[in-house]
Coordinates of C-alpha atoms and ligand atoms in Angstrom, one line a residue:
X1 CA 91.6 207.1 82.4
X2 CA 89.2 206.2 85.4
X3 CA 85.6 205.5 84.8
X4 CA 84.8 208.8 86.3
X5 CA 87.1 210.6 84.2
X6 CA 85.9 209.0 80.9
X7 CA 82.3 209.4 81.9
X8 CA 82.6 213.3 82.5
X9 CA 83.5 213.6 78.9
X10 CA 81.1 211.2 77.5
X11 CA 78.0 211.5 79.6
X12 CA 75.3 214.3 79.5
X13 CA 73.6 215.9 82.5
X14 CA 70.4 214.3 83.2
X15 CA 68.3 217.1 81.7
X16 CA 70.0 216.5 78.3
X17 CA 69.3 212.8 78.3
X18 CA 66.5 211.8 75.7
X19 CA 63.1 210.7 76.9
X20 CA 63.0 206.8 76.6
X21 CA 59.7 205.6 77.8
X22 CA 60.6 202.1 77.0
X23 CA 63.4 200.4 78.7
X24 CA 66.5 201.1 76.4
X25 CA 67.7 197.8 74.5
X26 CA 70.5 196.1 76.2
X27 CA 72.3 195.6 72.8
X28 CA 72.3 199.1 71.7
X29 CA 75.1 201.6 72.3
X30 CA 74.0 204.8 73.9
X31 CA 74.5 206.4 70.6
X32 CA 72.1 204.2 69.1
X33 CA 74.8 202.0 67.4
X34 CA 73.4 198.3 67.3
X35 CA 75.5 195.7 69.1
X36 CA 75.7 192.7 66.9
X37 CA 78.9 190.7 68.0
X38 CA 80.1 189.1 71.2
X39 CA 83.3 191.1 70.8
X40 CA 81.4 194.4 70.5
X41 CA 79.4 193.5 73.7
X42 CA 82.6 192.7 75.8
X43 CA 84.9 195.6 74.5
X44 CA 82.2 198.4 74.2
X45 CA 78.8 198.0 75.6
X46 CA 79.7 196.2 78.7
X47 CA 82.2 198.9 79.8
X48 CA 79.7 201.5 78.8
X49 CA 76.9 200.0 80.8
X50 CA 79.2 199.6 83.9
X51 CA 80.2 203.4 83.6
X52 CA 76.6 204.3 83.0
X53 CA 75.3 202.6 86.2
X54 CA 78.1 203.9 88.2
X55 CA 77.7 207.6 86.9
X56 CA 73.9 207.9 87.1
X57 CA 73.0 205.5 89.7
X58 CA 75.4 203.6 92.3
X59 CA 78.1 205.8 92.1
X60 CA 82.0 205.0 91.3
X61 CA 84.2 203.0 93.8
X62 CA 87.9 203.1 94.5
X63 CA 90.1 200.6 92.8
X64 CA 90.5 197.2 94.5
X65 CA 93.0 197.7 97.5
X66 CA 95.4 195.1 98.6
X67 CA 93.8 193.3 101.5
X68 CA 95.3 191.4 104.5
X69 CA 93.4 188.6 106.2
X70 CA 93.8 187.1 109.7
X71 CA 92.2 183.8 110.7
X72 CA 91.0 184.8 114.3
X73 CA 89.3 181.5 115.3
X74 CA 88.2 178.2 114.1
X75 CA 85.4 176.3 115.9
X76 CA 84.1 172.8 115.0
X77 CA 80.4 173.0 114.7
X78 CA 77.4 170.8 113.6
X79 CA 78.8 167.8 115.3
X80 CA 81.9 168.1 113.3
X81 CA 80.1 168.5 109.8
X82 CA 81.5 171.9 109.3
X83 CA 84.3 174.1 110.7
X84 CA 83.5 177.8 111.3
X85 CA 86.2 180.2 110.6
X86 CA 86.2 183.9 111.5
X87 CA 88.4 186.0 109.5
X88 CA 89.3 189.7 109.7
X89 CA 90.0 191.1 106.2
X90 CA 91.7 194.5 106.5
X91 CA 91.2 196.8 103.5
X92 CA 93.1 199.8 103.9
X93 CA 93.3 202.2 102.5
X94 CA 97.1 202.9 102.5
X95 CA 98.3 205.6 104.4
X96 CA 95.6 206.0 106.9
X97 CA 96.1 205.4 110.8
X98 CA 93.3 202.8 111.0
X99 CA 92.2 200.2 108.7
X100 CA 88.7 199.2 107.4
X101 CA 87.7 195.7 108.5
X102 CA 85.5 193.0 107.5
X103 CA 84.9 190.3 109.8
X104 CA 83.9 187.3 107.7
X105 CA 82.1 184.2 109.1
X106 CA 82.6 181.2 107.0
X107 CA 81.2 177.7 107.4
X108 CA 83.0 175.0 105.4
X109 CA 81.9 171.4 105.1
X110 CA 84.4 168.8 106.5
X111 CA 83.3 165.8 104.6
X112 CA 83.9 166.4 101.0
X113 CA 86.7 165.6 98.3
X114 CA 87.8 169.0 97.6
X115 CA 87.4 172.7 98.1
X116 CA 83.6 173.4 98.4
X117 CA 81.7 176.1 96.3
X118 CA 80.7 178.9 98.6
X119 CA 77.6 181.2 99.0
X120 CA 78.6 184.6 100.0
X121 CA 76.0 187.1 101.2
X122 CA 75.7 190.1 103.5
X123 CA 73.7 189.9 106.5
X124 CA 71.5 192.5 108.2
X125 CA 72.0 192.3 112.0
X126 CA 75.4 190.8 112.7
X127 CA 77.1 187.4 112.3
X128 CA 76.1 186.5 115.9
X129 CA 72.5 186.6 114.6
X130 CA 73.0 184.3 111.7
X131 CA 74.3 181.1 113.8
X132 CA 73.5 180.6 117.6
X133 CA 77.1 179.9 118.9
X134 CA 78.9 181.7 121.8
X135 CA 82.2 181.8 119.7
X136 CA 80.8 184.1 117.1
X137 CA 82.1 187.5 117.7
X138 CA 79.7 190.4 118.2
X139 CA 79.9 193.2 115.6
X140 CA 81.3 196.6 116.8
X141 CA 79.8 198.6 114.1
X142 CA 76.5 200.4 114.8
X143 CA 73.0 198.5 114.5
X144 CA 69.7 199.9 114.4
X145 CA 67.8 199.5 117.8
X146 CA 64.8 198.0 116.1
X147 CA 66.7 194.8 115.9
X148 CA 66.4 192.1 118.6
X149 CA 69.3 192.4 121.2
X150 CA 70.5 195.8 120.1
X151 CA 71.0 198.5 122.8
X152 CA 72.1 202.1 122.0
X153 CA 73.3 201.0 118.5
X154 CA 75.4 198.1 119.9
X155 CA 74.8 194.4 119.5
X156 CA 74.5 192.4 122.7
X157 CA 74.3 188.5 123.4
X158 CA 70.7 188.8 123.3
X159 CA 70.8 189.0 119.4
X160 CA 72.6 185.7 119.1
X161 CA 70.7 183.5 116.5
X162 CA 67.9 186.1 115.9
X163 CA 68.5 185.8 112.3
X164 CA 69.2 182.1 112.1
X165 CA 66.0 181.5 110.4
X166 CA 67.6 183.1 107.2
X167 CA 70.7 181.2 107.3
X168 CA 70.0 177.5 107.3
X169 CA 73.8 176.7 107.5
X170 CA 73.3 172.7 108.3
X171 CA 71.3 172.4 105.3
X172 CA 73.9 174.1 102.8
X173 CA 76.6 172.3 104.6
X174 CA 74.8 168.9 104.1
X175 CA 74.5 169.7 100.4
X176 CA 78.3 170.1 99.9
X177 CA 78.4 174.0 100.0
X178 CA 80.3 176.4 102.2
X179 CA 78.6 179.6 103.5
X180 CA 80.3 182.9 103.9
X181 CA 78.5 186.3 105.4
X182 CA 79.5 189.4 107.2
X183 CA 77.3 192.4 108.6
X184 CA 76.9 194.9 105.9
X185 CA 77.7 197.7 108.7
X186 CA 81.3 196.5 108.6
X187 CA 81.4 198.3 105.3
X188 CA 79.0 201.1 105.7
X189 CA 76.4 201.6 108.3
X190 CA 72.7 201.6 106.9
X191 CA 72.1 205.2 107.6
X192 CA 72.8 208.6 105.9
X193 CA 76.3 209.0 107.3
X194 CA 79.4 207.9 105.9
X195 CA 81.3 206.0 108.6
X196 CA 82.9 202.9 107.4
X197 CA 84.8 202.4 103.8
X198 CA 83.5 205.6 102.3
X199 CA 84.6 208.0 105.1
X200 CA 88.0 205.8 105.1
X201 CA 88.4 206.8 101.5
X202 CA 87.6 210.4 101.8
X203 CA 90.2 212.8 100.5
X204 CA 91.4 215.6 103.0
X205 CA 88.4 217.8 104.0
X206 CA 85.7 215.7 102.2
X207 CA 82.7 214.9 104.2
X208 CA 80.4 213.1 101.9
X209 CA 80.8 211.1 98.7
X210 CA 80.7 213.5 95.6
X211 CA 77.7 213.4 93.1
X212 CA 79.0 210.5 91.2
X213 CA 80.8 208.7 93.8
X214 CA 79.6 205.7 95.7
X215 CA 76.5 205.4 97.7
X216 CA 75.7 202.8 100.3
X217 CA 74.9 199.9 97.8
X218 CA 77.9 200.4 95.9
X219 CA 80.1 200.4 99.1
X220 CA 78.5 197.1 100.1
X221 CA 79.1 195.5 96.7
X222 CA 82.7 196.8 96.8
X223 CA 82.9 195.0 100.3
X224 CA 81.4 191.8 98.7
X225 CA 84.3 191.9 96.3
X226 CA 86.8 192.3 99.0
X227 CA 85.5 189.3 100.9
X228 CA 85.8 187.4 97.4
X229 CA 89.6 188.7 97.5
X230 CA 90.0 186.6 100.5
X231 CA 87.7 183.4 99.5
X232 CA 89.8 182.8 96.4
X233 CA 92.8 182.1 98.7
X234 CA 91.1 180.2 101.3
X235 CA 91.8 176.3 100.8
X236 CA 88.4 175.3 102.1
X237 CA 86.5 176.9 99.3
X238 CA 86.6 176.8 95.5
X239 CA 87.4 180.4 94.4
X240 CA 85.9 179.5 90.9
X241 CA 82.6 178.7 92.3
X242 CA 81.5 181.6 94.3
X243 CA 77.8 182.3 94.5
X244 CA 76.8 185.7 95.5
X245 CA 73.5 186.2 97.2
X246 CA 71.5 188.4 98.9
X247 CA 67.9 189.5 100.3
X248 CA 66.3 192.9 99.7
X249 CA 68.7 195.8 100.0
X250 CA 71.4 193.0 100.2
X251 CA 69.9 191.6 97.1
X252 CA 70.4 194.8 95.1
X253 CA 73.8 194.6 96.2
X254 CA 74.6 191.2 95.2
X255 CA 73.2 191.9 91.8
X256 CA 75.7 195.0 91.6
X257 CA 78.5 193.0 93.0
X258 CA 78.0 190.1 90.7
X259 CA 77.4 192.5 87.6
X260 CA 80.8 194.2 88.3
X261 CA 82.8 191.4 89.7
X262 CA 83.1 188.5 87.2
X263 CA 84.5 186.1 89.7
X264 CA 81.3 185.5 91.1
X265 CA 80.2 182.3 89.1
X266 CA 76.3 182.7 90.1
X267 CA 74.5 185.6 91.0
X268 CA 71.2 185.4 93.2
X269 CA 69.4 188.5 94.1
X270 CA 66.3 187.8 96.1
X271 CA 63.2 190.0 96.5
X272 CA 65.6 192.7 95.6
X273 CA 63.0 195.1 93.9
X274 CA 63.4 198.7 93.0
X275 CA 67.1 199.8 92.5
X276 CA 67.9 196.1 92.0
X277 CA 65.8 193.7 90.0
X278 CA 62.6 195.6 89.4
X279 CA 62.0 198.1 86.4
X280 CA 62.8 201.6 87.1
X281 CA 60.0 202.4 84.6
X282 CA 57.6 200.2 86.4
X283 CA 54.3 200.9 87.9
X284 CA 53.9 198.4 90.6
X285 CA 55.5 198.7 94.1
X286 CA 58.3 201.0 95.1
X287 CA 59.4 203.8 92.7
X288 CA 62.9 205.5 92.1
X289 CA 61.2 208.6 93.9
X290 CA 60.1 206.7 96.9
X291 CA 63.5 204.9 97.3
X292 CA 65.5 208.0 96.9
X293 CA 63.3 209.7 99.5
X294 CA 63.2 206.8 102.1
X295 CA 66.8 205.8 101.6
X296 CA 68.8 208.7 100.5
X297 CA 72.1 206.9 101.1
X298 CA 71.7 203.9 99.1
X299 CA 72.5 205.5 95.5
X300 CA 74.7 208.4 94.4
X301 CA 73.6 211.9 94.2
X302 CA 72.7 211.9 90.4
X303 CA 70.1 209.3 90.8
X304 CA 67.5 211.5 92.6
X305 CA 67.6 213.6 89.5
X306 CA 65.5 210.9 87.8
X307 CA 63.0 211.0 90.4
X308 CA 60.2 212.6 88.3
X309 CA 61.7 211.7 84.9
X310 CA 62.5 207.8 85.0
X311 CA 62.0 208.1 81.4
X312 CA 65.4 209.7 81.0
X313 CA 67.4 206.9 82.6
X314 CA 69.7 205.5 79.9
X315 CA 69.3 202.0 81.1
X316 CA 66.9 199.8 83.1
X317 CA 67.8 197.0 85.4
X318 CA 67.8 194.5 82.7
X319 CA 70.8 196.0 81.7
X320 CA 72.4 195.3 85.0
X321 CA 71.4 191.7 85.0
X322 CA 72.9 191.6 81.4
X323 CA 76.1 192.4 82.7
X324 CA 76.1 189.1 84.6
X325 CA 76.1 187.3 81.3
X326 CA 77.1 184.6 80.2
X327 CA 77.2 183.6 83.9
X328 CA 73.9 182.2 85.7
X329 CA 71.6 184.4 87.4
X330 CA 68.4 183.6 89.5
X331 CA 65.7 185.9 90.7
X332 CA 63.8 184.8 93.8
X333 CA 60.4 186.2 94.8
X334 CA 57.6 186.1 97.0
X335 CA 54.0 186.4 95.6
X336 CA 52.9 188.8 98.3
X337 CA 55.8 191.0 98.0
X338 CA 54.3 193.1 95.4
X339 CA 56.3 196.1 96.7
X340 CA 59.4 194.4 94.8
X341 CA 57.4 194.0 91.7
X342 CA 57.9 190.1 91.0
X343 CA 56.2 190.2 87.6
X344 CA 58.3 193.3 86.5
X345 CA 61.4 191.6 87.5
X346 CA 60.5 188.6 85.2
X347 CA 60.1 191.2 82.5
X348 CA 63.5 192.7 83.1
X349 CA 65.0 189.0 83.0
X350 CA 63.6 188.5 79.7
X351 CA 64.9 191.8 78.3
X352 CA 68.3 190.6 79.5
X353 CA 68.0 187.4 77.5
X354 CA 69.4 188.7 74.2
X355 CA 72.8 189.3 75.6
X356 CA 72.8 185.6 76.6
X357 CA 71.9 184.6 73.2
X358 CA 74.5 186.8 71.6
X359 CA 77.2 185.2 73.9
X360 CA 76.0 181.7 72.7
X361 CA 74.3 180.4 75.9
X362 CA 70.7 179.5 77.0
X363 CA 68.6 182.2 78.3
X364 CA 65.4 181.9 80.4
X365 CA 63.3 178.7 79.9
X366 CA 59.9 180.3 80.6
X367 CA 57.8 182.8 78.7
X368 CA 55.9 183.9 81.6
X369 CA 56.1 184.1 85.4
X370 CA 56.3 180.4 86.5
X371 CA 53.6 178.7 88.9
X372 CA 54.4 179.2 92.6
X373 CA 57.1 177.0 93.8
X374 CA 58.4 176.0 90.4
X375 CA 61.9 176.7 89.7
X376 CA 62.7 177.6 86.3
X377 CA 66.4 176.1 86.4
X378 CA 67.8 177.4 83.3
X379 CA 70.9 180.0 83.0
X380 CA 68.5 182.8 83.3
X381 CA 66.4 181.2 86.4
X382 CA 63.3 182.5 88.2
X383 CA 61.3 181.3 91.2
X384 CA 58.4 182.6 93.1
X385 CA 57.0 181.2 96.4
X386 CA 53.8 181.8 98.2
X387 CA 54.0 184.4 101.1
X388 CA 55.8 187.6 102.3
X389 CA 59.0 189.4 101.9
X390 CA 61.6 187.4 103.7
X391 CA 64.5 185.1 103.3
X392 CA 63.5 181.6 104.0
X393 CA 64.6 178.0 103.8
X394 CA 62.3 177.8 100.8
X395 CA 64.6 180.3 98.8
X396 CA 67.6 178.5 100.1
X397 CA 66.2 175.1 98.4
X398 CA 65.9 176.9 95.1
X399 CA 69.2 178.4 95.5
X400 CA 70.8 175.1 96.3
X401 CA 68.9 173.3 93.3
X402 CA 70.2 176.1 90.9
X403 CA 73.6 175.9 92.1
X404 CA 73.7 172.1 91.7
X405 CA 72.7 172.4 88.3
X406 CA 74.3 175.7 87.0
X407 CA 77.6 175.9 88.7
X408 CA 80.6 175.3 86.4
X409 CA 82.0 171.7 86.6
X410 CA 85.5 171.2 87.9
Ligands
LIG1 C1 62.2 198.6 102.1 C2 62.8 199.2 100.8 C3 63.0 198.2 99.8 C4 64.2 197.2 100.3 C5 63.6 196.6 101.7 C6 64.5 195.7 102.5 O1 61.1 197.9 101.8 O2 61.6 200.1 100.3 O3 63.7 198.7 98.7 O4 64.4 196.2 99.4 O5 63.3 197.7 102.4 O6 65.7 195.9 102.2 O7 64.1 194.8 103.1

């Protein structure tokens, strides 16, 4: 039975859910049964949480399609220290006259002994914005005009390199890592219209996802898994050492992708905030009601029913973090970014810890939010820097140090 069909018989309407002012424990089934063994976690509670998050918040996704990949272009970059590959990943679905397509931009270090671990993350403004090189193809999907170099929804050459500060490729390459990225609009544009993967999967006559079907964040996360489908077969990268990263809305997406897809060896949501790493029941920063109002397309159509009654949510975001267990998870934050509630995120991380304990691995090596610029480099990691909401080389330093220590060895 599909997740959706199973949930329909098992999960009550929002109004019939009990009030739970405190975050529901990760190690307790929806019916109250305590979860006391690793087996019970894996066989019962983990699938239940996946289904709950899909049903009430992010939406269900189609099964993984078979992808086909074409290497469009290879360019030597960074004085020969890296090769830049551009790959089209077509994801169907079968029986349609046109394919969905991700244009993946991949940088792989050339001076290395074997396949490189790879950071994979979505970008906001197109591949051409992440790395200033004339070979990088411009996106064809719609982009917001507020981004530099975008005219009437289309990217132009003037946008080249405008997001490069967020993507210190040379630094990652020189530390032995590959970096892969694609524009999130390849999967689904960031506005309340369903062009892209959702539309391709509509049944005849359907014009919007149904109540429990995927919103934009679930679609983006599903797209990251399609990129992973390709990366596991790319000889330049090590498919057992893929690190999923993302900033802000792309960070919410990285956490969801890492929670659902266990091929991601490390999960790093950065400044992800509401709907990602911060508590739905929190009182600092963005609320569930605000996010559903400002971004009605990010979650499914069940989630707004919690706007004025977040205490009815049968989970909080620590449960999504717990789905990453036993794999390493790092939250990175900025002190001035209170909209994303950095302290609330730390509390969520701590509430995920019992699951790591049950699975017999270390949790978080801190009892409170660490000092600024100090990386808590334990399996449940945390980092906060001074300054504003952004993705900078300071985050990247923390991510690289975390990966050096936490990646599984070959
Ligand atoms: C808004 C939104 C956040 C989101 C952020 C971003 O601030 O309220 O939830 O994380 O945009 O994606 O930059």
